[in-house]
PDB file of C-alpha atoms in Angstrom:
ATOM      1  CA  UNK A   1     109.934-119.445 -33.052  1.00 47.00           C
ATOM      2  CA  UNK A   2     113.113-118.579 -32.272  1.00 56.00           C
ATOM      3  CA  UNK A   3     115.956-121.737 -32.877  1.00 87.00           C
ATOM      4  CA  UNK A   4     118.761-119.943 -30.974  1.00 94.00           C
ATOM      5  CA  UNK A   5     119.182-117.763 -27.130  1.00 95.00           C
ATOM      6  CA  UNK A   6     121.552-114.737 -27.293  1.00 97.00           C
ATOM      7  CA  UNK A   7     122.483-111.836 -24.781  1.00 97.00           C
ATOM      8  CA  UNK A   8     121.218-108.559 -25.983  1.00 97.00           C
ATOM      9  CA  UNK A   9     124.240-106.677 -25.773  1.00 97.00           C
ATOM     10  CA  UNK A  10     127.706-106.971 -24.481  1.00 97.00           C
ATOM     11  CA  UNK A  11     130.780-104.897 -24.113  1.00 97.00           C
ATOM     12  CA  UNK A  12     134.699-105.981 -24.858  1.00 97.00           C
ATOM     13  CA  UNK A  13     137.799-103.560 -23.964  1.00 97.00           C
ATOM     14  CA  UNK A  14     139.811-103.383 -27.600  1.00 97.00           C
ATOM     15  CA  UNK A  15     142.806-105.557 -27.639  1.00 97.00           C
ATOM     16  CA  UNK A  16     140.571-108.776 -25.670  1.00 97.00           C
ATOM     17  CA  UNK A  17     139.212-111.284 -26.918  1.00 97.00           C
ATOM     18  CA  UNK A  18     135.374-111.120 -27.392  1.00 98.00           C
ATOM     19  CA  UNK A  19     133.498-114.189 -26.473  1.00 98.00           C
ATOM     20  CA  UNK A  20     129.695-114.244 -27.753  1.00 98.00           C
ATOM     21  CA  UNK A  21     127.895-116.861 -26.387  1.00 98.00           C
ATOM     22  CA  UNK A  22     124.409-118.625 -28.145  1.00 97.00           C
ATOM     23  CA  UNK A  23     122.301-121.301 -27.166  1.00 97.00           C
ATOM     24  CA  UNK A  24     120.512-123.421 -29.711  1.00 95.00           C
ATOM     25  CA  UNK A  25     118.949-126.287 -27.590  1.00 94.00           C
ATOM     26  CA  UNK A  26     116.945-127.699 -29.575  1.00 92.00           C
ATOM     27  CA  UNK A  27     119.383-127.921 -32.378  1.00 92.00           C
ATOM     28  CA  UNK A  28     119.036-130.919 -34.565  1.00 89.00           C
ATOM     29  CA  UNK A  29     121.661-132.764 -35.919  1.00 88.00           C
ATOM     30  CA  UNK A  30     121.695-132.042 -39.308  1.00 87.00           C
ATOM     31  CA  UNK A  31     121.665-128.188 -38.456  1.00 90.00           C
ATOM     32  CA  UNK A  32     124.629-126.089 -38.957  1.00 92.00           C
ATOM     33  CA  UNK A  33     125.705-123.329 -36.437  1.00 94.00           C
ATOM     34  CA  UNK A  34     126.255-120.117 -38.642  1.00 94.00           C
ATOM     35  CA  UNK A  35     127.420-116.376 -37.405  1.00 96.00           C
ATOM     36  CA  UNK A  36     126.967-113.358 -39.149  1.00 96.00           C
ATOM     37  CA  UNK A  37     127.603-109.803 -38.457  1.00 97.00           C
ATOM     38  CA  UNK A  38     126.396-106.253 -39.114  1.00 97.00           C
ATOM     39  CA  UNK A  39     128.082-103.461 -38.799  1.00 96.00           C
ATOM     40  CA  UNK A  40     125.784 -99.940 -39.082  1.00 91.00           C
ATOM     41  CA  UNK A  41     124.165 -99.201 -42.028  1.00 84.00           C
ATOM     42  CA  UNK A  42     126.195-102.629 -43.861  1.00 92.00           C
ATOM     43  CA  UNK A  43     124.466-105.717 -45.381  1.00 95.00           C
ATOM     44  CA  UNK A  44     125.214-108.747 -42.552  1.00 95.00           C
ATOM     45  CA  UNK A  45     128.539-110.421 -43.293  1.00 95.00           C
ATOM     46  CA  UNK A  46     129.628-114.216 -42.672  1.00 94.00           C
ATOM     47  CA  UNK A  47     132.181-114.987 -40.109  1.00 96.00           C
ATOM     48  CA  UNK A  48     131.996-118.616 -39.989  1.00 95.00           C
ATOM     49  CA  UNK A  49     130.237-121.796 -39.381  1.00 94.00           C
ATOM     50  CA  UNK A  50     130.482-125.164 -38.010  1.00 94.00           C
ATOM     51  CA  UNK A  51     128.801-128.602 -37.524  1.00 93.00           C
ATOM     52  CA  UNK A  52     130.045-130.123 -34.385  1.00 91.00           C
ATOM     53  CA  UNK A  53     133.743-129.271 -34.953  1.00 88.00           C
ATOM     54  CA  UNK A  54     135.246-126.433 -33.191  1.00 94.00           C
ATOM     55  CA  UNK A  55     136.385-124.235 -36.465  1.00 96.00           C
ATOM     56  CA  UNK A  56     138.860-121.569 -36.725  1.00 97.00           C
ATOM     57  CA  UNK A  57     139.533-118.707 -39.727  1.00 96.00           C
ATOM     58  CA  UNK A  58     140.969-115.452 -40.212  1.00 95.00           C
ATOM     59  CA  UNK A  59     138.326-113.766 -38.443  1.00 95.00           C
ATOM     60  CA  UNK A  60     137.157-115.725 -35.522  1.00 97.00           C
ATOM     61  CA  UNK A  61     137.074-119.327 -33.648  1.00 98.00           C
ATOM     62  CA  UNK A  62     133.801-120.931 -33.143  1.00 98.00           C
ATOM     63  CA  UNK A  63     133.643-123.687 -30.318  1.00 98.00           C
ATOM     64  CA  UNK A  64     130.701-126.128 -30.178  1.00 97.00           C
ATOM     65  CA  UNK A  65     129.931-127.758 -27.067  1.00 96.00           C
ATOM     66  CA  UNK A  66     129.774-131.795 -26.837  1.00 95.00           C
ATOM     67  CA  UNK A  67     125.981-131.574 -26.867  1.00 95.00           C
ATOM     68  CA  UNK A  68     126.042-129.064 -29.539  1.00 95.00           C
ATOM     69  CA  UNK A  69     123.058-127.176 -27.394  1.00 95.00           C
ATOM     70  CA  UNK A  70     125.163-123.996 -27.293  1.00 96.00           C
ATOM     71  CA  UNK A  71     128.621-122.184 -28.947  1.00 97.00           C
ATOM     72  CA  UNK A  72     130.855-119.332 -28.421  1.00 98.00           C
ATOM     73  CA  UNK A  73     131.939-117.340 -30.748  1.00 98.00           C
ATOM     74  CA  UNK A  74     135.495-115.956 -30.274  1.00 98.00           C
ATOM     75  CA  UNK A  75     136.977-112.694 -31.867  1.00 98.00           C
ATOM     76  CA  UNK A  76     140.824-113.393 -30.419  1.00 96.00           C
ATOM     77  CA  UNK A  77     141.768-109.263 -30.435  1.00 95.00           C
ATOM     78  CA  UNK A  78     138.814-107.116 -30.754  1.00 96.00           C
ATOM     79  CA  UNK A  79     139.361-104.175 -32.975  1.00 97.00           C
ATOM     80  CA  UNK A  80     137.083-101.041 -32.935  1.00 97.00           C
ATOM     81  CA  UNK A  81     136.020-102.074 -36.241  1.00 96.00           C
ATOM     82  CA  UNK A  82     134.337-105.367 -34.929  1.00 97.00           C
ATOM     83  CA  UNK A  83     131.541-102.957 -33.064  1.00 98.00           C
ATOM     84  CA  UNK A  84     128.434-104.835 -34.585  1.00 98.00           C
ATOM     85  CA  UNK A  85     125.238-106.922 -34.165  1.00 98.00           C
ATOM     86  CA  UNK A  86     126.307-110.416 -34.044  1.00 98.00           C
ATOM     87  CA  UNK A  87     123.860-112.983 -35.186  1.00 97.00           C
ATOM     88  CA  UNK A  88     123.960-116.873 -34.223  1.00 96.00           C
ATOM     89  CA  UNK A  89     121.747-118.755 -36.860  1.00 94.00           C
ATOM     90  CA  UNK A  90     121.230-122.748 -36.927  1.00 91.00           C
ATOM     91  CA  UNK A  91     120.005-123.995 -40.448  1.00 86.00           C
ATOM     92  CA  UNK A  92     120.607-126.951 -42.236  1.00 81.00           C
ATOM     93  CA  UNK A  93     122.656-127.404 -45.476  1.00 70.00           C
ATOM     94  CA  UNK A  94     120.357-127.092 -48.375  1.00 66.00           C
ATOM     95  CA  UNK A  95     118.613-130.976 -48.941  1.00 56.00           C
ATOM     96  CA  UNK A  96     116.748-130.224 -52.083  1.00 58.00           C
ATOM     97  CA  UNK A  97     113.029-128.410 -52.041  1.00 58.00           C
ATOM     98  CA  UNK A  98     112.296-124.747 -51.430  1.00 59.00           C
ATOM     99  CA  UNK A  99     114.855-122.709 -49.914  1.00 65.00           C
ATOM    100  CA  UNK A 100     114.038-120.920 -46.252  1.00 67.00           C
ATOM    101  CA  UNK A 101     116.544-118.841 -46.766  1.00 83.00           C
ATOM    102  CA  UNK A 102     118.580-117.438 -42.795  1.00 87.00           C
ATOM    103  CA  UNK A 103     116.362-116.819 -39.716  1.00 87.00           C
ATOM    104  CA  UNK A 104     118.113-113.889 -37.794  1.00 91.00           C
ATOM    105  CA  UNK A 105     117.083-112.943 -34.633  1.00 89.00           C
ATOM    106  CA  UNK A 106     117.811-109.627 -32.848  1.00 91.00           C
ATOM    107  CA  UNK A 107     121.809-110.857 -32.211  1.00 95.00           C
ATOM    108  CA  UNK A 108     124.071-109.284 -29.739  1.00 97.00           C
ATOM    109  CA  UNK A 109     125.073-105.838 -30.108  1.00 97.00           C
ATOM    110  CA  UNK A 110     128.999-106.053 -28.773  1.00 98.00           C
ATOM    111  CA  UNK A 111     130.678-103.203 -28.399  1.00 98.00           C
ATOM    112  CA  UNK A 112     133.863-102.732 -28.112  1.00 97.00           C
ATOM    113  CA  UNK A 113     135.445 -99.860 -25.857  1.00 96.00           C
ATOM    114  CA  UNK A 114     138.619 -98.130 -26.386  1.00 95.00           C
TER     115      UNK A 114
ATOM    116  CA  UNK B   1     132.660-105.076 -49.883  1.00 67.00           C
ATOM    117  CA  UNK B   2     131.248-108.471 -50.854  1.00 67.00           C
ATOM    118  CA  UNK B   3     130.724-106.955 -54.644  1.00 89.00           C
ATOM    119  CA  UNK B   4     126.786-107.273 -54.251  1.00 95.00           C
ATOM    120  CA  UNK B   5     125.429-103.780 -54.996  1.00 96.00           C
ATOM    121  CA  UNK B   6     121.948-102.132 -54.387  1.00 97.00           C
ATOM    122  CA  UNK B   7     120.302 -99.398 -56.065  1.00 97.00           C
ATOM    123  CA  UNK B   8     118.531 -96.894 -55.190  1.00 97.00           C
ATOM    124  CA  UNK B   9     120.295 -96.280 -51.743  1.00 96.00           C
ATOM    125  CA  UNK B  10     117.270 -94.420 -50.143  1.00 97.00           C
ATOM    126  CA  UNK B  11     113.809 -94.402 -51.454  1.00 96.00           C
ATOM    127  CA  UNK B  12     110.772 -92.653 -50.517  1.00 98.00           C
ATOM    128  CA  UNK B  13     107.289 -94.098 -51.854  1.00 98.00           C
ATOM    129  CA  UNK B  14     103.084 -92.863 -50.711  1.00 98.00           C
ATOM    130  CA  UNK B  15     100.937 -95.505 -49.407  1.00 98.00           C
ATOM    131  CA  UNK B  16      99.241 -97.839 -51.953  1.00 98.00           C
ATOM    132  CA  UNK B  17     102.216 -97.052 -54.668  1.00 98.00           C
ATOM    133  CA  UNK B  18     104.473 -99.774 -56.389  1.00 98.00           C
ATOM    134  CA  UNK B  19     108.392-100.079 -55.634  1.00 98.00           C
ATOM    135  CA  UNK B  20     110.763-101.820 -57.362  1.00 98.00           C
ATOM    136  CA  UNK B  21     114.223-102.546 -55.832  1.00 98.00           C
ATOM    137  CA  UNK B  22     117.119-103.905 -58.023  1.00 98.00           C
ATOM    138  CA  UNK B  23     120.199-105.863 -56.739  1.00 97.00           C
ATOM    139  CA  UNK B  24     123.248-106.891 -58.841  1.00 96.00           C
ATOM    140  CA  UNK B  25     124.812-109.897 -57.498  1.00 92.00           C
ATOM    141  CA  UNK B  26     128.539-111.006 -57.270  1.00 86.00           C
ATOM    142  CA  UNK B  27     129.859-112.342 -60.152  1.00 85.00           C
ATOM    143  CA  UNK B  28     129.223-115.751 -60.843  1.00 85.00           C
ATOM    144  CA  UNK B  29     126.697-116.412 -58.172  1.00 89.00           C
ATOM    145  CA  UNK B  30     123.306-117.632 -59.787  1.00 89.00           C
ATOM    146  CA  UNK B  31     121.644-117.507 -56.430  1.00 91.00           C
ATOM    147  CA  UNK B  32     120.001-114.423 -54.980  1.00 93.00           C
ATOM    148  CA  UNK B  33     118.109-114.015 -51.835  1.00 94.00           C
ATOM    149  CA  UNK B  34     115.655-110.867 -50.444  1.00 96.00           C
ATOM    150  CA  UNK B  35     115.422-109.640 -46.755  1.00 96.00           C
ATOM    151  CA  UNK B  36     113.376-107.270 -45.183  1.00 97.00           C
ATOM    152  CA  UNK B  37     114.963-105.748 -41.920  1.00 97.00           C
ATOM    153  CA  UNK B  38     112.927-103.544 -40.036  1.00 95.00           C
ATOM    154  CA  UNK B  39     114.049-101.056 -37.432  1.00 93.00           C
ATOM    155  CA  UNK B  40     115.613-102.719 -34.457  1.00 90.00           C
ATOM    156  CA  UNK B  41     115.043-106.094 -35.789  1.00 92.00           C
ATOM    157  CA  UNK B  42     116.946-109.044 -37.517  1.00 93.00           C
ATOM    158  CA  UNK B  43     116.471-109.443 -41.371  1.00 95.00           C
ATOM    159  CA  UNK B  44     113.262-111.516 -42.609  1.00 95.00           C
ATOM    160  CA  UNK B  45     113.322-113.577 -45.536  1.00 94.00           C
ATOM    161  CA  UNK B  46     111.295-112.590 -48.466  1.00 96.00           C
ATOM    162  CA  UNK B  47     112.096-115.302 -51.013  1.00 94.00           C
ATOM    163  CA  UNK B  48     115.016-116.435 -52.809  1.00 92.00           C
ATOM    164  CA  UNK B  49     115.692-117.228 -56.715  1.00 93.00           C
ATOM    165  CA  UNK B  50     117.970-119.838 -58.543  1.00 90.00           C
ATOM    166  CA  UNK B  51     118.413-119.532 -62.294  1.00 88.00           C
ATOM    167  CA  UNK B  52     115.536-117.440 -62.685  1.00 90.00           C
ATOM    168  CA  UNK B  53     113.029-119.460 -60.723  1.00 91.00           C
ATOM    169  CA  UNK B  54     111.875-118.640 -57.456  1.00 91.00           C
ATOM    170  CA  UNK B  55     113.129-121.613 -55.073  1.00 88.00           C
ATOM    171  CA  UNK B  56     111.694-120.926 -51.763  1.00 88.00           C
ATOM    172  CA  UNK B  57     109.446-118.433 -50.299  1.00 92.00           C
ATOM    173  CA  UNK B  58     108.867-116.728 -46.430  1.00 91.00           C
ATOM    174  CA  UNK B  59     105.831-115.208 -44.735  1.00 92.00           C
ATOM    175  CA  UNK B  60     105.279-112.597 -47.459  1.00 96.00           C
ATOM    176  CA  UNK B  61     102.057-111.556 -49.364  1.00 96.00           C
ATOM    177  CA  UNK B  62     101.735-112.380 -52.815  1.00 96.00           C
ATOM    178  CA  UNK B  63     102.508-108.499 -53.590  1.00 98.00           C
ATOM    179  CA  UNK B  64     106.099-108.870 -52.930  1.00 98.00           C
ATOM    180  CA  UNK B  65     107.461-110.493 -56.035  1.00 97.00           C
ATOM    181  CA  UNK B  66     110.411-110.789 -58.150  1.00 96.00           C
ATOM    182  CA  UNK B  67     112.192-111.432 -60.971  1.00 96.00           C
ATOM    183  CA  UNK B  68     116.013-112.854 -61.670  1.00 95.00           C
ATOM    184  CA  UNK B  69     117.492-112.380 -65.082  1.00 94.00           C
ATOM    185  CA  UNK B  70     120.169-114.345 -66.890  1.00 92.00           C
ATOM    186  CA  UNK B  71     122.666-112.128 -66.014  1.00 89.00           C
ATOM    187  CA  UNK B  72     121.419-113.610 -62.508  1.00 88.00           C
ATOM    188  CA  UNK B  73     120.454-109.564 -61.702  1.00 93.00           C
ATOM    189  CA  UNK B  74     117.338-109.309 -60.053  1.00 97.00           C
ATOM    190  CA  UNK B  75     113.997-107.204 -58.704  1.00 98.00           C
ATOM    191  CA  UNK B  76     112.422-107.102 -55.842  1.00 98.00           C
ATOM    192  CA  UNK B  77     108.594-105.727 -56.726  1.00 98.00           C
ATOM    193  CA  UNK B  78     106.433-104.458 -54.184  1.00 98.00           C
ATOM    194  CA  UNK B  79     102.608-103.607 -54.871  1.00 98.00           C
ATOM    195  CA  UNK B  80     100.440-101.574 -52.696  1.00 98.00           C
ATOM    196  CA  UNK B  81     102.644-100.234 -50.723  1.00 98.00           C
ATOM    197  CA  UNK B  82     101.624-100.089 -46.388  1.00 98.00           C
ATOM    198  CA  UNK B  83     103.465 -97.879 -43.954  1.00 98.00           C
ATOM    199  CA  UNK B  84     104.840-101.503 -42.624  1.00 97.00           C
ATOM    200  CA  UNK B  85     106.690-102.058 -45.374  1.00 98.00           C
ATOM    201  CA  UNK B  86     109.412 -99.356 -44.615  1.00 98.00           C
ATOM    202  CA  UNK B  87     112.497-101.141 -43.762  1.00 98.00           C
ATOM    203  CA  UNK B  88     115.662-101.586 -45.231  1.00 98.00           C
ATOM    204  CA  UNK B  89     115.668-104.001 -48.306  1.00 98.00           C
ATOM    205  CA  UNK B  90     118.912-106.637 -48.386  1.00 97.00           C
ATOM    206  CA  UNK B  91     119.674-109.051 -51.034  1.00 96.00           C
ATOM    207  CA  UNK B  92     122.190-111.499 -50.671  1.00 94.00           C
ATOM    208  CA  UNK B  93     124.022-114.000 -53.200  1.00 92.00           C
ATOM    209  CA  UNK B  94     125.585-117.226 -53.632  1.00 89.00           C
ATOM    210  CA  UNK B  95     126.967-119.420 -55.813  1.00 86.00           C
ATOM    211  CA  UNK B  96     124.239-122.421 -55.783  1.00 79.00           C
ATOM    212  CA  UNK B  97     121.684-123.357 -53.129  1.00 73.00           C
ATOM    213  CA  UNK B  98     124.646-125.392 -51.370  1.00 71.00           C
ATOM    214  CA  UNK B  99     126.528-122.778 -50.308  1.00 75.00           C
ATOM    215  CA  UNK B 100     127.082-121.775 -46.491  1.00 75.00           C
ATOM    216  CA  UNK B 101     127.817-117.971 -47.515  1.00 86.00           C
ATOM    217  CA  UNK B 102     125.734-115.400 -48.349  1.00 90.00           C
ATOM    218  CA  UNK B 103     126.732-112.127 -49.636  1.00 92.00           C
ATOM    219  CA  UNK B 104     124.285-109.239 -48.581  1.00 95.00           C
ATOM    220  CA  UNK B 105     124.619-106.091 -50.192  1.00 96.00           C
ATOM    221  CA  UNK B 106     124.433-102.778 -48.562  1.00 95.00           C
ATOM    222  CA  UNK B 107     120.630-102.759 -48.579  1.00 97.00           C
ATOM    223  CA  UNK B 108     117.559 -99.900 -49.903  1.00 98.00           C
ATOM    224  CA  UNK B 109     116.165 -97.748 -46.989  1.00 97.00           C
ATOM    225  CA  UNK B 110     112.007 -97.618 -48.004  1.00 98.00           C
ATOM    226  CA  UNK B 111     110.264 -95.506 -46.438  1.00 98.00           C
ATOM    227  CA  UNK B 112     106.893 -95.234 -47.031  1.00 98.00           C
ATOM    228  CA  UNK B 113     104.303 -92.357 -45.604  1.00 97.00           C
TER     229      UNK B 113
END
């Protein structure tokens, strides 16, 4: 069953900032919100993650609401280049035992328009 | 590029044949996951290995198997091949089962007819 709620696709003008929005209601609270992307015919590739802690790097800002039940994902100035399939992923941090490895879903498709 | 590489690129296999898949991870990372991504669809986990052990496994048949070396390379093995089974074949590695980044490579298109 799917752990997190995402739009299928979305558009952003270049130059704005792209917000992606995910809900993960039933998130528990040892799970970690991930993001990954893929651009065509790539491997996925991390953009960031968080706990509960809005989080910020060189690629993107991830906000986590107070209830943790949904997040944003923020690209601050969208590039052509960010055209992907974003994927929101909850998972907790590895406790010992088998690994489950990611569960993606079918992400957002954003793209971004010139 | 995240360093992991893939080989072959594309791949073209008949029903009932055997595939194997190779991945070469980023240096220093002793962990190495599989994914199976179908058209249109998210990547699946296969199973992932850690020091040459397989450490956890998804909702695959016992025909998909691999193998890590010490070099922490790796095989993904595919028996019997089923026209399901085309997809595109990601690994991904990282350094320990801690870690909160994978590194995917660029995948192997399998197509089977």
């Amino acid at each position: 069953d799917a752990k997190t709620t995402q739009p299928t696709s979305m558009d952003c003008a270049e130059g704005r900032a792209a917000n992606l929005p995910c809900n993960h209601s039933t998130i528990s609270g040892n799970e970690y919100v991930y993001w990954y992307r893929q651009i065509h015919s790539q491997g996925p590739q991390y953009i960031i993650h968080g706990l509960k802690n809005n989080e910020t790097n060189e690629m993107a800002s991830l906000i986590i609401t107070e209830d943790r039940k949904s997040s944003t994902l923020i690209l601050p100035h969208a590039t052509l280049r960010d055209t992907a399939v974003y994927y929101c992923i909850v998972r907790v941090a590895y406790s010992g035992g088998g690994a489950d490895g990611l569960t993606f879903g079918k992400g957002t498709h954003l793209i971004i328009q010139p | 590029e995240t360093g992991v590489t893939q080989s072959p690129t594309h791949l073209i296999k008949t029903r009932g044949q055997q595939v194997t898949l190779r991945c070469s991870s980023q240096s220093g990372h002793n962990t190495v996951s599989w994914y199976q991504q179908a058209l249109g669809q998210g990547p699946q986990f296969i199973f992932q290995y850690y020091r040459e052990e397989e450490n956890g496994r998804g909702n695959f048949p016992p025909r998909f198997s691999g193998l890590q070396f010490p070099n922490y390379s790796s095989e993904l093995n595919v028996n019997a091949l089923e026209l399901d089974d085309s997809a595109l074949y990601l690994c991904a590695s990282s350094l320990g089962l801690a870690s909160y980044e994978q590194y995917f490579g660029p995948g192997t298109r399998l197509t089977v007819t």
